[in-house]
Tab-separated table of C-alpha atoms in Angstrom:
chain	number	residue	atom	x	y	z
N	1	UNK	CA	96.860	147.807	-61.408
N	2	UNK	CA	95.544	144.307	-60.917
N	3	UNK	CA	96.674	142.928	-57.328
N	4	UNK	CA	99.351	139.930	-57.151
N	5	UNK	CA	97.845	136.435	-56.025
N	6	UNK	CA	98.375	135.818	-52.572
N	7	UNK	CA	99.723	131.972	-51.010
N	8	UNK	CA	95.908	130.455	-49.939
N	9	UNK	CA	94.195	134.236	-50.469
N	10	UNK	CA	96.384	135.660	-47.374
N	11	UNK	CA	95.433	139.288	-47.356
N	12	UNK	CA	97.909	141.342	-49.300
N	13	UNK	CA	99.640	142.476	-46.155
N	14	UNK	CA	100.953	139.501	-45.154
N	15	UNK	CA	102.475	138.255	-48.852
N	16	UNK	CA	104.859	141.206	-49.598
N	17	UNK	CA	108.298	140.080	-50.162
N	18	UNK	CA	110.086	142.894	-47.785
N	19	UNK	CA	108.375	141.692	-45.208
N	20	UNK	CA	107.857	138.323	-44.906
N	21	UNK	CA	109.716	135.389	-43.492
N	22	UNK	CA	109.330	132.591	-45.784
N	23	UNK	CA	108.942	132.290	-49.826
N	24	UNK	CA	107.288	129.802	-51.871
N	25	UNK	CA	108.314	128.669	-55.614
N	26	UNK	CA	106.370	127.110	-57.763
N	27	UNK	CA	107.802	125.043	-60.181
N	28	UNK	CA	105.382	123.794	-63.026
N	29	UNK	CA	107.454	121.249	-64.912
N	30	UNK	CA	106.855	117.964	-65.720
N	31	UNK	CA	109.608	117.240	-68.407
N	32	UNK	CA	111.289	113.833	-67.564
N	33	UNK	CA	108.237	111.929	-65.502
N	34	UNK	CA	108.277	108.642	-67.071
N	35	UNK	CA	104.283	107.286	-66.223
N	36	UNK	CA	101.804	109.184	-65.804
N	37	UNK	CA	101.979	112.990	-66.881
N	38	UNK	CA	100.708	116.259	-65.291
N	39	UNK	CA	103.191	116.565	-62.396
N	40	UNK	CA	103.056	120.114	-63.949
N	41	UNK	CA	99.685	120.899	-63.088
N	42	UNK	CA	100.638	119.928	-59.182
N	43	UNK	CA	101.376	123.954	-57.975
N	44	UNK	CA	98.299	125.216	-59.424
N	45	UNK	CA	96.625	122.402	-57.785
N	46	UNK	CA	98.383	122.490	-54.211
N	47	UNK	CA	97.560	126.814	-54.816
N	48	UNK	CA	94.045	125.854	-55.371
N	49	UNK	CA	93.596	123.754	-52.770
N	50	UNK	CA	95.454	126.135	-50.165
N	51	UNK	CA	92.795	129.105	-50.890
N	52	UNK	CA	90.445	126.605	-49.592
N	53	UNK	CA	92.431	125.908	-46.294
N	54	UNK	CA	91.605	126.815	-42.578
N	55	UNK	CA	94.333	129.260	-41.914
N	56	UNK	CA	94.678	128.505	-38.262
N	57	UNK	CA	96.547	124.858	-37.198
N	58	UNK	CA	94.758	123.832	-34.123
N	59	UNK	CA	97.898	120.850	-33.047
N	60	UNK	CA	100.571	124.483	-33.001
N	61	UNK	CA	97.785	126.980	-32.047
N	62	UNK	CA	99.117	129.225	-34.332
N	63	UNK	CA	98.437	131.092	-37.714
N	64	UNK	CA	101.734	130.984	-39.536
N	65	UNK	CA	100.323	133.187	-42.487
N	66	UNK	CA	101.183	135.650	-40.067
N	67	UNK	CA	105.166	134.892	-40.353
N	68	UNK	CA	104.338	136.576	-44.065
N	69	UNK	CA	104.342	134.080	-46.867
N	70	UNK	CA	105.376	135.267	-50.758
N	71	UNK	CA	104.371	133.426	-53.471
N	72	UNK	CA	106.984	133.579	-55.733
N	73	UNK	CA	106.645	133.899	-59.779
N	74	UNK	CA	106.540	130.160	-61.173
N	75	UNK	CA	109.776	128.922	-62.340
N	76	UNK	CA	108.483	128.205	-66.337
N	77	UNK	CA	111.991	127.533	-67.908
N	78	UNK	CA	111.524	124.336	-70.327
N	79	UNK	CA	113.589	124.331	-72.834
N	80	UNK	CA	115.473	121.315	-71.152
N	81	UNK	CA	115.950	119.649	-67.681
N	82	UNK	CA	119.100	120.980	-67.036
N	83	UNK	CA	118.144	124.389	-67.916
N	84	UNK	CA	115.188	124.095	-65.553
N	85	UNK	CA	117.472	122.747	-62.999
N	86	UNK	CA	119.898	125.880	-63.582
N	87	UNK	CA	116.569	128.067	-62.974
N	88	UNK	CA	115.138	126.781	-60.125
N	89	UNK	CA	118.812	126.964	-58.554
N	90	UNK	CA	119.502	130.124	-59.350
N	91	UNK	CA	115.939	131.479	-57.894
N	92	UNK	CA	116.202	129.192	-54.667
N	93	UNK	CA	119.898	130.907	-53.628
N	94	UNK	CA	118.263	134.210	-54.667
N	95	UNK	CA	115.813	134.338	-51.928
N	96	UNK	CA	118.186	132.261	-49.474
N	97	UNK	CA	120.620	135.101	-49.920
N	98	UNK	CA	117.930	137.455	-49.061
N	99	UNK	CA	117.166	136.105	-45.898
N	100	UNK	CA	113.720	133.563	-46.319
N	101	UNK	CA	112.812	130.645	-45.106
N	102	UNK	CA	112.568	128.972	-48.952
N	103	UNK	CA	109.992	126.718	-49.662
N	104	UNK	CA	109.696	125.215	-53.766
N	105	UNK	CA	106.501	123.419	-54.869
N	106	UNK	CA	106.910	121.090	-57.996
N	107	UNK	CA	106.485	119.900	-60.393
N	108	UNK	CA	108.374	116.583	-60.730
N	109	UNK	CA	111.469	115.396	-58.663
N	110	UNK	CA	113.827	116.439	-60.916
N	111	UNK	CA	113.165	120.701	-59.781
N	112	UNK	CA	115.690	119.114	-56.579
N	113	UNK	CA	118.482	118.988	-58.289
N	114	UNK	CA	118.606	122.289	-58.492
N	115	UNK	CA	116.879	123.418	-54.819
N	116	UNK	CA	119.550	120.659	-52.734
N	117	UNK	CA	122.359	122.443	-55.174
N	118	UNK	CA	121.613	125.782	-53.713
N	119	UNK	CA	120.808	124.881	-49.945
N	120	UNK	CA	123.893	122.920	-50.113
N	121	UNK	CA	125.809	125.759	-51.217
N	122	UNK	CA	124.258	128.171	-48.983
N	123	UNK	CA	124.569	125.855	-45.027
N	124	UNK	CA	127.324	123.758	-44.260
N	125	UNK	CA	127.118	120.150	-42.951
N	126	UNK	CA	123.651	119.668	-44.626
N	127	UNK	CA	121.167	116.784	-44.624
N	128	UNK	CA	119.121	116.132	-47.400
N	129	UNK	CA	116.320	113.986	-45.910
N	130	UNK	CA	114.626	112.465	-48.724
N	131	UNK	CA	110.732	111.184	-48.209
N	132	UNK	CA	110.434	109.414	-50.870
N	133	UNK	CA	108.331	105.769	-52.168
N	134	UNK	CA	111.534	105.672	-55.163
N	135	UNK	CA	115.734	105.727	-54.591
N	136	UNK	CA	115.948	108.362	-57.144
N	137	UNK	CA	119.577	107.187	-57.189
N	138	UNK	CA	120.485	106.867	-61.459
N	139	UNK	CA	123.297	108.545	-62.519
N	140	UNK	CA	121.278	108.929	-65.365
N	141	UNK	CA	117.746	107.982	-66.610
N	142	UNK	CA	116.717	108.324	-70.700
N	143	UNK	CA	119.886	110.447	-72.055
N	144	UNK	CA	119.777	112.759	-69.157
N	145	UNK	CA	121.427	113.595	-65.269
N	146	UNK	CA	118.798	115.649	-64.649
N	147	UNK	CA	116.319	113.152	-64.767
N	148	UNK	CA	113.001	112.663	-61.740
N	149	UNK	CA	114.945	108.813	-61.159
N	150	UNK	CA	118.047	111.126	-60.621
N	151	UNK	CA	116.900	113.496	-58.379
N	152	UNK	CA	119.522	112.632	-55.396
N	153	UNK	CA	122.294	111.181	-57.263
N	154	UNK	CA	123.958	114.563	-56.813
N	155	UNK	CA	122.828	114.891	-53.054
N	156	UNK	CA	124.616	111.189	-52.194
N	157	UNK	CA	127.759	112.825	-52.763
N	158	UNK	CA	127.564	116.435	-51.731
N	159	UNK	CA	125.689	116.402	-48.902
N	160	UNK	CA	124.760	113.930	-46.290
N	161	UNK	CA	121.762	112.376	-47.968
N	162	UNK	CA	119.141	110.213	-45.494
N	163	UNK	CA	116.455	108.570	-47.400
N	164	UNK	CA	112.910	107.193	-45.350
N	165	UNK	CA	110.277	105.428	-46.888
N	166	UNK	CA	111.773	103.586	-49.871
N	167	UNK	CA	110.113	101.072	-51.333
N	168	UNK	CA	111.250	100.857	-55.418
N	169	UNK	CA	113.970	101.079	-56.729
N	170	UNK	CA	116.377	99.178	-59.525
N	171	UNK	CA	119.176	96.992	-58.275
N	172	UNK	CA	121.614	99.685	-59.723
N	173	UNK	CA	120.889	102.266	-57.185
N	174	UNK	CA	121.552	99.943	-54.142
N	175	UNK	CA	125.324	100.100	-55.062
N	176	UNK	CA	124.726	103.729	-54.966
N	177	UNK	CA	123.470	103.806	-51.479
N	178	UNK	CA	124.864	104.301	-48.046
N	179	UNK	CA	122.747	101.206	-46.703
N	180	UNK	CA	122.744	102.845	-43.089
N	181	UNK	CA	120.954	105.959	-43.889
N	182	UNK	CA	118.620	104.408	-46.006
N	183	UNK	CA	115.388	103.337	-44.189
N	184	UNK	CA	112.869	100.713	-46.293
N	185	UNK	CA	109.482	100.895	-45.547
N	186	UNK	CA	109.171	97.263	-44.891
N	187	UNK	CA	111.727	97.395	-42.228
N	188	UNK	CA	110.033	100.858	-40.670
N	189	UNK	CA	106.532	98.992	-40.638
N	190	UNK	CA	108.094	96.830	-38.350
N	191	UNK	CA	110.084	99.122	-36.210
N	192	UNK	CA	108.532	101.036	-33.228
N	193	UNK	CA	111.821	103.407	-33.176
N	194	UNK	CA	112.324	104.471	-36.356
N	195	UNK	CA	111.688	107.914	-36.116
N	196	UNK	CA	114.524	107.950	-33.699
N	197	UNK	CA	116.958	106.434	-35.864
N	198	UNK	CA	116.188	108.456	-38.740
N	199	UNK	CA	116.990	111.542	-36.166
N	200	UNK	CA	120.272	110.123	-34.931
N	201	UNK	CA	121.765	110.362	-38.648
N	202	UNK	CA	120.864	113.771	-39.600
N	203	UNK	CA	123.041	117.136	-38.673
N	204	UNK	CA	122.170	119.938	-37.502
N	205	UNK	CA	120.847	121.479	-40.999
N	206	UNK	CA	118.447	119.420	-43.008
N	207	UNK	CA	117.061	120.208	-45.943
N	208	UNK	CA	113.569	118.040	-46.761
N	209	UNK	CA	113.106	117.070	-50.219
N	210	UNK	CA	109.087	115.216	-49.662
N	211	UNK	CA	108.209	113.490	-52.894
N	212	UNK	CA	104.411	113.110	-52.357
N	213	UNK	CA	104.476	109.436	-52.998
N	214	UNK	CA	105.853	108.608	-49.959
N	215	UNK	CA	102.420	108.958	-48.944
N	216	UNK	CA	100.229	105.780	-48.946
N	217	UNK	CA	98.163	105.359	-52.246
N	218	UNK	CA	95.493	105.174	-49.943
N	219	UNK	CA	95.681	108.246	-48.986
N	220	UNK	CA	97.724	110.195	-51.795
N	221	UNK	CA	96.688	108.719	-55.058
N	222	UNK	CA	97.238	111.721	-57.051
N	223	UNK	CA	101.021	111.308	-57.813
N	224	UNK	CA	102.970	109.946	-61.160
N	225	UNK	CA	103.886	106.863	-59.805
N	226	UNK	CA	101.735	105.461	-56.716
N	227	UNK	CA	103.119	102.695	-54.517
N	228	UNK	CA	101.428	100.605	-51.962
N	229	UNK	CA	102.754	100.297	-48.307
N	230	UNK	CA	103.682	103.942	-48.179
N	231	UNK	CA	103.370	106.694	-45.175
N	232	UNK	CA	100.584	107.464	-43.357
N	233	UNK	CA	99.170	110.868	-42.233
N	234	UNK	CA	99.564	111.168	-38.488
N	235	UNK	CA	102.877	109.314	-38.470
N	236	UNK	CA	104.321	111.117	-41.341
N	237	UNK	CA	102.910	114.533	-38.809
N	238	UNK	CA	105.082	113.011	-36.069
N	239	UNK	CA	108.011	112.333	-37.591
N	240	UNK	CA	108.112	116.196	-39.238
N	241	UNK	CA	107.219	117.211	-35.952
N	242	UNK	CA	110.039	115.479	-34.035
N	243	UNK	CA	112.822	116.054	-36.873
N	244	UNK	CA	111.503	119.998	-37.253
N	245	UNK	CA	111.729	120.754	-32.899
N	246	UNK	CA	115.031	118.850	-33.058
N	247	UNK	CA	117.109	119.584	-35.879
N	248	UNK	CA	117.481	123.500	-37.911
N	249	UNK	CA	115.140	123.014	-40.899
N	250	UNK	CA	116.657	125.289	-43.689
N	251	UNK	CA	113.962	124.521	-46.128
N	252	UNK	CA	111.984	122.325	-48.162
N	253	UNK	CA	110.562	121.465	-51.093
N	254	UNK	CA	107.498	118.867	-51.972
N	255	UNK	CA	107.057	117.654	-55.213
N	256	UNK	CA	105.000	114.708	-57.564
N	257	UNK	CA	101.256	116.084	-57.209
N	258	UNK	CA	99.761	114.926	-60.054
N	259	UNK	CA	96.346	116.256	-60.064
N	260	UNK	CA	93.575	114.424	-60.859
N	261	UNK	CA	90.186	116.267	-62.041
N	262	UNK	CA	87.878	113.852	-59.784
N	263	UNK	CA	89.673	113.549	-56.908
N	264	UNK	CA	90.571	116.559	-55.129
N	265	UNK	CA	91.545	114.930	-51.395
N	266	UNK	CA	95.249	114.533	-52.835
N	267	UNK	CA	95.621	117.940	-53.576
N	268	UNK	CA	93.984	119.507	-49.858
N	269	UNK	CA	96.219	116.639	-48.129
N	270	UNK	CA	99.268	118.662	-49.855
N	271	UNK	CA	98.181	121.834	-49.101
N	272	UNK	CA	97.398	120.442	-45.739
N	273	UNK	CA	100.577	119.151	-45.015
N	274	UNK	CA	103.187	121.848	-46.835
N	275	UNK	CA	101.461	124.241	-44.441
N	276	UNK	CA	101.860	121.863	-41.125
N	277	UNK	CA	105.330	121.705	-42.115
N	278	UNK	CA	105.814	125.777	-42.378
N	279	UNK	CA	103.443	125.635	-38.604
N	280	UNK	CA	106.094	123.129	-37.185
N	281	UNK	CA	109.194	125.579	-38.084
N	282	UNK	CA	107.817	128.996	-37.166
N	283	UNK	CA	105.868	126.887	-34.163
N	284	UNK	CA	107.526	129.255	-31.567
N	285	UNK	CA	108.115	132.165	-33.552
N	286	UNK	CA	105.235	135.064	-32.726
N	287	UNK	CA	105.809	138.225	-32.758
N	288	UNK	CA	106.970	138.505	-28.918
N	289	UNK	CA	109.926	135.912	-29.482
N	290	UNK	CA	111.422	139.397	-31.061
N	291	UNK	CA	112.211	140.345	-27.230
N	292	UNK	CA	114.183	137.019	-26.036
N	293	UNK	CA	117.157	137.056	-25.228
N	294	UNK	CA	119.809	135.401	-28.011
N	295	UNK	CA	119.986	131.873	-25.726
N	296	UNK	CA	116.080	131.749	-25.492
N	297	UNK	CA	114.981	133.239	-28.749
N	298	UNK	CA	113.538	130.367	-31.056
N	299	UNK	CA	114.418	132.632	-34.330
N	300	UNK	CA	118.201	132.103	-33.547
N	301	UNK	CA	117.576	128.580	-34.833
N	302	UNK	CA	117.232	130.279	-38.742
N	303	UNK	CA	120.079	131.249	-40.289
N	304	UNK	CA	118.301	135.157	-40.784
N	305	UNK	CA	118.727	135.722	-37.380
N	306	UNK	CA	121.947	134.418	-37.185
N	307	UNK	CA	124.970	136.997	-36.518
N	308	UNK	CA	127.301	137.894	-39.229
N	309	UNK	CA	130.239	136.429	-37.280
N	310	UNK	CA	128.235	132.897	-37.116
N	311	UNK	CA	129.965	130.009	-39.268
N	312	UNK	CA	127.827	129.625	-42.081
């Protein structure tokens, strides 16, 4: 019996389902992306990459492979957005319900739609904090709801929906916006505290949707629809660093990698960067935190280790 693939060649011990902490989907579609094509080939790409990866973080001083990390079957339903939407939903609440720290890899923005739907349904008060170059705010894009320019339209209603780093958009979607939790990236250029003020309008449970092309095209140019002016690398670290130690990250999901055969930085700086993000939640989390008490143990932060009697 041939062996299952492992998230960045972990040894096999540390990618069973039963026993580990967090999950990774990949979602392989690129049905709606309205440039350039191959958002579809970003989780092979990002998996690729990973298997190439240092496994230890030296900023956390930590390995957190050793949390246990499952790589998930690919969610390959195609036979139309919404019924790849339906999919990835109904896998995402899945493995919430059983416990993990979910993680979903696309794939094109559109795959949200369907990850915010479960998260939302699965942790009250939420924040969706949306990294994103694009507003992603249509109603509807090309005959369809569940298009990538629609990825938060849902989100802006349902949940409480922050969006950092915009920078495009049509003039339809600013009637669509809540102008105060939406922060341009012209206006954070020029803005010493705006890591702060993202912070001050999230809740307690955020969910991060990270569309790659946030990311400057400098460094990121392997993404559908590149914009200049975008996020850099260490910044973009320290604001996931502050809004992970202060806020109960339920999950995430990073999409638009659109690999390119000649240059492979984009795809490391993804793999790079989805891991920093999984070191930042389970920063605390070894396998002595088991022996804290309930008002010191970091774990109490996930909703796992949350009583049954805790308001969901």
């Amino acid at each position: 019996m041939e062996t299952k693939k492992t998230y960045a060649g972990i040894p096999q011990e540390f990618g069973n389902l039963p026993t580990s902490k967090i999950v990774i989907i990949p979602v392989p579609y690129d049905g709606t992306s309205t440039w350039q094509k191959g958002a579809d080939k970003g989780p092979k790409a990002f998996l690729d990459a990973s298997e190439n990866m240092e496994l230890y973080d030296i900023e956390t001083d930590s390995e957190v492979y050793k949390q246990g990390i499952f790589l998930s079957d690919a969610v390959t339903e195609n036979s139309s957005p919404e019924a790849m939407v339906n999919a990835v939903h109904a896998i995402t609440k899945k493995y919430i319900n059983r416990n993990k720290f979910v993680t979903v890899f696309g794939g094109e923005h559109s795959i949200s739609i369907g990850t915010i739907r479960a998260f939302n349904e699965c942790f009250p008060n939420l924040t969706v904090l949306h990294i994103d170059a694009h507003a992603d705010l249509r109603k509807e894009y090309q005959g369809t709801k569940y298009n990538h320019a629609c990825a938060v339209y849902e989100a802006n209603s349902t949940t409480n929906l922050v969006q950092v780093g915009i920078r495009s958009m049509d003039i339809s979607e600013k009637r669509e916006m809540n102008l105060e939790k939406v922060f341009f990236a012209h206006e954070m250029a020029v803005n010493e505290d705006w890591i702060d003020d993202v912070i001050d309008q999230l809740s307690t449970n955020v969910f991060i949707t990270f569309d790659l092309d946030a990311l400057d095209a400098s460094i990121m140019p392997s993404t559908g629809t590149p914009e200049p002016g975008g996020l850099f690398y260490y910044e973009t670290l320290e604001f996931l660093k502050a809004v992970f130690e202060q806020k109960n990250v339920v999950g995430f999901d990073m999409v638009e990698l659109c690999p390119n055969e000649n240059e492979k930085s984009s795809d490391f700086l993804a793999a790079k960067l989805f891991y920093k993000m999984l070191s930042y939640k389970f920063l605390e989390s070894d396998e002595d935190d088991y022996s804290l008490d309930e008002k010191n143990n970091p774990f109490t932060k996930l909703s796992k280790f949350k009583n049954d009697d805790d308001d969901f």
